[in-house]
PDB file of C-alpha atoms in Angstrom:
ATOM      1  CA  MET A   1      -0.070  -0.193  -0.153  1.00 79.00           C
ATOM      2  CA  PRO A   2       1.283   3.553  -0.930  1.00 88.00           C
ATOM      3  CA  GLU A   3       2.154   6.178   1.729  1.00 94.00           C
ATOM      4  CA  ASP A   4       1.856   9.623   1.810  1.00 96.00           C
ATOM      5  CA  ASP A   5       4.864  12.015   3.007  1.00 97.00           C
ATOM      6  CA  VAL A   6       3.215  12.664   6.326  1.00 97.00           C
ATOM      7  CA  LEU A   7       3.190   8.477   6.936  1.00 97.00           C
ATOM      8  CA  LEU A   8       6.704   8.293   5.192  1.00 97.00           C
ATOM      9  CA  ARG A   9       8.083  10.941   7.453  1.00 97.00           C
ATOM     10  CA  ALA A  10       6.517   9.438  10.732  1.00 98.00           C
ATOM     11  CA  ARG A  11       7.823   6.026   9.675  1.00 97.00           C
ATOM     12  CA  GLU A  12      11.195   7.548   9.122  1.00 97.00           C
ATOM     13  CA  ARG A  13      11.076   9.235  12.499  1.00 97.00           C
ATOM     14  CA  ALA A  14      10.175   5.694  13.814  1.00 97.00           C
ATOM     15  CA  ALA A  15      13.476   4.270  12.767  1.00 97.00           C
ATOM     16  CA  GLU A  16      15.366   6.981  14.123  1.00 97.00           C
ATOM     17  CA  LEU A  17      13.853   6.792  17.176  1.00 96.00           C
ATOM     18  CA  GLY A  18      14.090   2.847  17.256  1.00 95.00           C
ATOM     19  CA  CYS A  19      10.505   2.333  17.827  1.00 94.00           C
ATOM     20  CA  HIS A  20       7.772  -0.034  16.116  1.00 91.00           C
ATOM     21  CA  ALA A  21       5.787   1.094  13.349  1.00 96.00           C
ATOM     22  CA  VAL A  22       2.858  -0.915  11.786  1.00 97.00           C
ATOM     23  CA  THR A  23       3.401  -2.056   8.170  1.00 96.00           C
ATOM     24  CA  PRO A  24       1.658  -0.209   5.403  1.00 97.00           C
ATOM     25  CA  GLY A  25      -0.162  -3.411   4.929  1.00 96.00           C
ATOM     26  CA  THR A  26      -1.478  -3.788   8.022  1.00 97.00           C
ATOM     27  CA  GLY A  27      -1.824   0.194   8.414  1.00 98.00           C
ATOM     28  CA  ALA A  28      -4.520  -0.217   5.510  1.00 97.00           C
ATOM     29  CA  VAL A  29      -6.201  -3.184   7.015  1.00 98.00           C
ATOM     30  CA  LEU A  30      -6.772  -0.980  10.315  1.00 98.00           C
ATOM     31  CA  ARG A  31      -8.044   1.922   8.190  1.00 98.00           C
ATOM     32  CA  VAL A  32     -10.662  -0.680   6.841  1.00 98.00           C
ATOM     33  CA  LEU A  33     -11.413  -2.086  10.430  1.00 98.00           C
ATOM     34  CA  ALA A  34     -12.367   1.665  11.655  1.00 98.00           C
ATOM     35  CA  ALA A  35     -14.012   2.319   8.279  1.00 98.00           C
ATOM     36  CA  ALA A  36     -16.218  -0.857   8.627  1.00 98.00           C
ATOM     37  CA  VAL A  37     -17.472  -0.317  12.000  1.00 98.00           C
ATOM     38  CA  GLY A  38     -17.704   3.478  11.731  1.00 98.00           C
ATOM     39  CA  ALA A  39     -15.195   3.723  14.699  1.00 98.00           C
ATOM     40  CA  ARG A  40     -15.824   7.077  16.396  1.00 98.00           C
ATOM     41  CA  THR A  41     -13.895   6.207  19.794  1.00 98.00           C
ATOM     42  CA  VAL A  42     -10.293   4.377  19.206  1.00 98.00           C
ATOM     43  CA  VAL A  43      -7.446   3.486  21.880  1.00 98.00           C
ATOM     44  CA  GLU A  44      -4.270   2.949  20.317  1.00 98.00           C
ATOM     45  CA  VAL A  45      -1.705   0.928  23.166  1.00 98.00           C
ATOM     46  CA  GLY A  46       1.510   2.002  22.021  1.00 96.00           C
ATOM     47  CA  THR A  47       1.725   5.191  20.203  1.00 97.00           C
ATOM     48  CA  GLY A  48       5.052   5.259  18.564  1.00 96.00           C
ATOM     49  CA  THR A  49       5.500   7.907  15.861  1.00 97.00           C
ATOM     50  CA  GLY A  50       1.902   7.875  15.032  1.00 98.00           C
ATOM     51  CA  VAL A  51       2.226   5.387  11.700  1.00 98.00           C
ATOM     52  CA  ALA A  52      -0.769   3.143  13.083  1.00 98.00           C
ATOM     53  CA  ALA A  53      -2.881   6.152  14.418  1.00 98.00           C
ATOM     54  CA  LEU A  54      -2.688   8.180  11.008  1.00 98.00           C
ATOM     55  CA  TRP A  55      -4.266   4.662   9.422  1.00 98.00           C
ATOM     56  CA  LEU A  56      -7.042   4.432  11.814  1.00 98.00           C
ATOM     57  CA  LEU A  57      -7.761   8.158  11.741  1.00 98.00           C
ATOM     58  CA  GLY A  58      -8.074   7.973   7.878  1.00 97.00           C
ATOM     59  CA  GLY A  59     -10.842   4.923   8.395  1.00 98.00           C
ATOM     60  CA  MET A  60     -12.600   6.939  11.529  1.00 98.00           C
ATOM     61  CA  PRO A  61     -15.446   9.797  10.651  1.00 98.00           C
ATOM     62  CA  PRO A  62     -14.419  13.255  10.905  1.00 96.00           C
ATOM     63  CA  GLU A  63     -15.753  13.252  14.495  1.00 97.00           C
ATOM     64  CA  GLY A  64     -13.952  10.364  15.442  1.00 98.00           C
ATOM     65  CA  VAL A  65     -11.451  10.773  18.427  1.00 98.00           C
ATOM     66  CA  LEU A  66      -8.341   8.667  18.799  1.00 98.00           C
ATOM     67  CA  THR A  67      -7.309   8.164  22.051  1.00 98.00           C
ATOM     68  CA  THR A  68      -3.226   7.088  22.367  1.00 98.00           C
ATOM     69  CA  ILE A  69      -1.316   5.732  25.316  1.00 98.00           C
ATOM     70  CA  ASP A  70       2.652   5.415  25.399  1.00 97.00           C
ATOM     71  CA  ALA A  71       4.979   5.612  28.262  1.00 95.00           C
ATOM     72  CA  GLU A  72       7.430   7.349  26.061  1.00 95.00           C
ATOM     73  CA  LEU A  73       6.893  11.345  25.607  1.00 96.00           C
ATOM     74  CA  GLU A  74       9.358  11.592  22.717  1.00 97.00           C
ATOM     75  CA  HIS A  75       7.372   9.202  20.887  1.00 96.00           C
ATOM     76  CA  GLN A  76       4.195  10.889  21.511  1.00 96.00           C
ATOM     77  CA  ARG A  77       5.737  14.155  20.394  1.00 97.00           C
ATOM     78  CA  ALA A  78       6.524  12.532  17.152  1.00 97.00           C
ATOM     79  CA  ALA A  79       3.408  11.538  16.878  1.00 98.00           C
ATOM     80  CA  LYS A  80       1.890  14.832  17.325  1.00 97.00           C
ATOM     81  CA  ARG A  81       4.105  16.012  15.039  1.00 97.00           C
ATOM     82  CA  ALA A  82       3.014  13.655  12.507  1.00 98.00           C
ATOM     83  CA  PHE A  83      -0.943  14.182  13.355  1.00 98.00           C
ATOM     84  CA  ALA A  84      -0.259  18.355  12.707  1.00 98.00           C
ATOM     85  CA  GLU A  85       1.675  17.385   9.225  1.00 98.00           C
ATOM     86  CA  ALA A  86      -1.524  15.868   8.551  1.00 98.00           C
ATOM     87  CA  GLY A  87      -3.764  18.338   9.153  1.00 97.00           C
ATOM     88  CA  VAL A  88      -5.731  16.129  11.977  1.00 98.00           C
ATOM     89  CA  ALA A  89      -7.803  18.743  14.394  1.00 97.00           C
ATOM     90  CA  PRO A  90      -6.312  18.359  17.758  1.00 96.00           C
ATOM     91  CA  THR A  91      -9.893  17.422  18.991  1.00 97.00           C
ATOM     92  CA  ARG A  92      -9.550  14.515  17.147  1.00 98.00           C
ATOM     93  CA  THR A  93      -6.353  12.835  19.417  1.00 98.00           C
ATOM     94  CA  ARG A  94      -5.825  12.496  22.978  1.00 98.00           C
ATOM     95  CA  ALA A  95      -2.423  11.643  24.112  1.00 97.00           C
ATOM     96  CA  ILE A  96      -1.925   9.772  27.436  1.00 97.00           C
ATOM     97  CA  PRO A  97       1.511   9.540  28.962  1.00 96.00           C
ATOM     98  CA  GLY A  98       2.198   6.576  31.233  1.00 97.00           C
ATOM     99  CA  ARG A  99       2.552   2.849  31.252  1.00 97.00           C
ATOM    100  CA  PRO A 100      -0.521   1.490  29.600  1.00 97.00           C
ATOM    101  CA  ALA A 101      -0.948  -1.010  32.611  1.00 96.00           C
ATOM    102  CA  ASP A 102      -1.731   1.889  34.659  1.00 97.00           C
ATOM    103  CA  VAL A 103      -3.924   3.882  32.300  1.00 98.00           C
ATOM    104  CA  LEU A 104      -6.128   1.376  30.694  1.00 98.00           C
ATOM    105  CA  PRO A 105      -7.838   0.429  33.868  1.00 98.00           C
ATOM    106  CA  ARG A 106      -9.151   4.031  34.100  1.00 98.00           C
ATOM    107  CA  LEU A 107     -10.810   3.864  30.572  1.00 98.00           C
ATOM    108  CA  THR A 108     -14.321   3.446  30.452  1.00 98.00           C
ATOM    109  CA  ASP A 109     -16.108  -0.010  30.305  1.00 98.00           C
ATOM    110  CA  ALA A 110     -18.159  -1.080  26.589  1.00 98.00           C
ATOM    111  CA  ALA A 111     -17.175   2.428  25.413  1.00 98.00           C
ATOM    112  CA  TYR A 112     -15.089   1.909  22.738  1.00 98.00           C
ATOM    113  CA  ASP A 113     -15.524   0.901  18.591  1.00 98.00           C
ATOM    114  CA  LEU A 114     -11.824  -0.250  18.398  1.00 98.00           C
ATOM    115  CA  VAL A 115      -8.892  -1.218  20.316  1.00 98.00           C
ATOM    116  CA  LEU A 116      -5.411  -1.702  18.826  1.00 98.00           C
ATOM    117  CA  VAL A 117      -2.403  -3.284  21.044  1.00 98.00           C
ATOM    118  CA  ALA A 118       0.872  -2.520  19.530  1.00 96.00           C
ATOM    119  CA  ALA A 119       3.056  -2.184  22.575  1.00 93.00           C
ATOM    120  CA  ASP A 120       5.209  -4.520  24.604  1.00 93.00           C
ATOM    121  CA  PRO A 121       4.354  -8.189  23.549  1.00 95.00           C
ATOM    122  CA  HIS A 122       5.157  -9.054  27.150  1.00 95.00           C
ATOM    123  CA  ALA A 123       2.160  -7.373  28.376  1.00 97.00           C
ATOM    124  CA  TYR A 124      -0.201  -8.502  25.883  1.00 97.00           C
ATOM    125  CA  PRO A 125      -2.574 -10.641  27.765  1.00 98.00           C
ATOM    126  CA  GLU A 126      -3.052  -7.840  30.387  1.00 98.00           C
ATOM    127  CA  TYR A 127      -3.679  -5.485  27.324  1.00 98.00           C
ATOM    128  CA  VAL A 128      -6.051  -7.966  25.548  1.00 98.00           C
ATOM    129  CA  GLY A 129      -7.910  -8.051  29.030  1.00 98.00           C
ATOM    130  CA  GLU A 130      -8.326  -4.809  29.151  1.00 98.00           C
ATOM    131  CA  ALA A 131      -9.535  -4.059  25.415  1.00 98.00           C
ATOM    132  CA  LEU A 132     -12.004  -6.802  25.921  1.00 98.00           C
ATOM    133  CA  ARG A 133     -13.392  -4.937  28.740  1.00 98.00           C
ATOM    134  CA  MET A 134     -13.306  -1.881  27.223  1.00 98.00           C
ATOM    135  CA  LEU A 135     -15.088  -2.815  23.565  1.00 98.00           C
ATOM    136  CA  ARG A 136     -18.523  -2.252  22.999  1.00 98.00           C
ATOM    137  CA  PRO A 137     -20.597  -5.379  21.318  1.00 98.00           C
ATOM    138  CA  GLY A 138     -19.630  -5.328  17.611  1.00 98.00           C
ATOM    139  CA  GLY A 139     -16.155  -3.499  18.559  1.00 98.00           C
ATOM    140  CA  VAL A 140     -13.145  -4.771  17.320  1.00 98.00           C
ATOM    141  CA  LEU A 141      -9.679  -5.685  18.957  1.00 98.00           C
ATOM    142  CA  ALA A 142      -6.882  -5.455  17.038  1.00 98.00           C
ATOM    143  CA  VAL A 143      -3.140  -7.186  18.434  1.00 98.00           C
ATOM    144  CA  ASP A 144      -0.161  -6.265  16.151  1.00 97.00           C
ATOM    145  CA  GLY A 145       2.485  -8.555  15.784  1.00 96.00           C
ATOM    146  CA  ALA A 146       0.650 -11.816  16.283  1.00 96.00           C
ATOM    147  CA  LEU A 147       2.806 -13.647  14.036  1.00 96.00           C
ATOM    148  CA  HIS A 148       5.951 -12.358  15.927  1.00 94.00           C
ATOM    149  CA  HIS A 149       8.580 -12.563  13.136  1.00 92.00           C
ATOM    150  CA  GLY A 150       7.137 -15.909  11.762  1.00 93.00           C
ATOM    151  CA  MET A 151       7.635 -17.645  14.802  1.00 95.00           C
ATOM    152  CA  VAL A 152       4.437 -18.363  16.609  1.00 95.00           C
ATOM    153  CA  PRO A 153       3.342 -20.941  14.064  1.00 93.00           C
ATOM    154  CA  ASP A 154       6.603 -22.826  14.761  1.00 94.00           C
ATOM    155  CA  PRO A 155       6.178 -25.296  17.915  1.00 92.00           C
ATOM    156  CA  ALA A 156       9.889 -25.402  18.420  1.00 94.00           C
ATOM    157  CA  ARG A 157      10.079 -21.682  19.377  1.00 94.00           C
ATOM    158  CA  ARG A 158       9.588 -21.573  22.560  1.00 94.00           C
ATOM    159  CA  ASP A 159      10.997 -18.325  23.924  1.00 95.00           C
ATOM    160  CA  GLU A 160       9.429 -15.902  26.096  1.00 95.00           C
ATOM    161  CA  VAL A 161       7.856 -13.343  23.444  1.00 95.00           C
ATOM    162  CA  THR A 162       6.490 -16.010  21.215  1.00 96.00           C
ATOM    163  CA  THR A 163       4.923 -18.019  23.950  1.00 96.00           C
ATOM    164  CA  VAL A 164       3.077 -14.901  25.115  1.00 97.00           C
ATOM    165  CA  VAL A 165       2.161 -13.902  21.843  1.00 97.00           C
ATOM    166  CA  ARG A 166       1.246 -18.030  20.884  1.00 97.00           C
ATOM    167  CA  GLU A 167      -1.036 -18.117  24.222  1.00 97.00           C
ATOM    168  CA  VAL A 168      -2.889 -14.695  23.324  1.00 97.00           C
ATOM    169  CA  GLY A 169      -4.134 -16.123  19.999  1.00 97.00           C
ATOM    170  CA  ARG A 170      -4.887 -19.286  21.748  1.00 97.00           C
ATOM    171  CA  SER A 171      -7.051 -17.271  24.447  1.00 97.00           C
ATOM    172  CA  LEU A 172      -8.979 -15.546  22.037  1.00 98.00           C
ATOM    173  CA  GLN A 173      -9.886 -18.657  19.863  1.00 97.00           C
ATOM    174  CA  ALA A 174     -11.327 -20.062  23.264  1.00 97.00           C
ATOM    175  CA  ASP A 175     -12.987 -17.011  24.459  1.00 98.00           C
ATOM    176  CA  PRO A 176     -16.889 -17.178  23.680  1.00 98.00           C
ATOM    177  CA  ARG A 177     -16.990 -13.412  23.932  1.00 97.00           C
ATOM    178  CA  VAL A 178     -15.220 -12.759  20.704  1.00 98.00           C
ATOM    179  CA  LEU A 179     -14.823 -14.006  16.843  1.00 98.00           C
ATOM    180  CA  PRO A 180     -11.182 -14.223  16.302  1.00 98.00           C
ATOM    181  CA  SER A 181      -9.122 -14.139  12.907  1.00 97.00           C
ATOM    182  CA  LEU A 182      -5.320 -13.702  11.833  1.00 97.00           C
ATOM    183  CA  VAL A 183      -4.758 -11.481   9.076  1.00 97.00           C
ATOM    184  CA  PRO A 184      -1.420 -12.324   7.510  1.00 95.00           C
ATOM    185  CA  ALA A 185      -0.765  -8.833   6.803  1.00 95.00           C
ATOM    186  CA  GLY A 186       2.626  -7.750   7.941  1.00 93.00           C
ATOM    187  CA  ASP A 187       3.900  -9.428  11.278  1.00 95.00           C
ATOM    188  CA  GLY A 188       0.739 -10.794  11.590  1.00 96.00           C
ATOM    189  CA  LEU A 189      -2.545  -8.905  12.911  1.00 98.00           C
ATOM    190  CA  LEU A 190      -4.725 -10.830  15.274  1.00 98.00           C
ATOM    191  CA  VAL A 191      -8.240  -9.618  14.775  1.00 98.00           C
ATOM    192  CA  ALA A 192     -11.440 -10.524  17.093  1.00 98.00           C
ATOM    193  CA  VAL A 193     -14.824  -8.656  17.371  1.00 98.00           C
ATOM    194  CA  ARG A 194     -16.481  -8.450  20.745  1.00 98.00           C
ATOM    195  CA  ARG A 195     -19.791 -10.507  20.527  1.00 96.00           C
TER     196      ARG A 195
END
């Protein structure tokens, strides 16, 4: 998927800061998901430099608000710069600095249309649990990096992160509250609709 100059600059800043940015293919899927559910309220766990947020905002209606959480203030500053370059109104984004584990429990139950988890795979189980609480029925959970560099499908891979990511996929598969699917975009996007 082609990216405009604003996204390319945000991607370059991600490389400079050493933080993760979703691939263009993953971004395109996120944009479609946001549009498909008419996402007016979105939470992003892991701001990075705003790459995923820009894709999400592209699929959200003009009145939609994206809440993004990151412990790294430098990342949030870079994301705000990208939002400004893209002409995103300041009222459309809410950047919350802090550890997601501290911030997520304070967000409202069943109030969000879409939650993207894209930070610290070690904490995916906790973030996914909070996301399921926060999603309204029909809302969408998206977990980036669900294939963890192609290692998740390989049962011989038993390192800590691969095991955690694999277990998140298994738990969503067994969870009667959601309808999950794995989209092979980028490094894998685990998507689940809240019943």
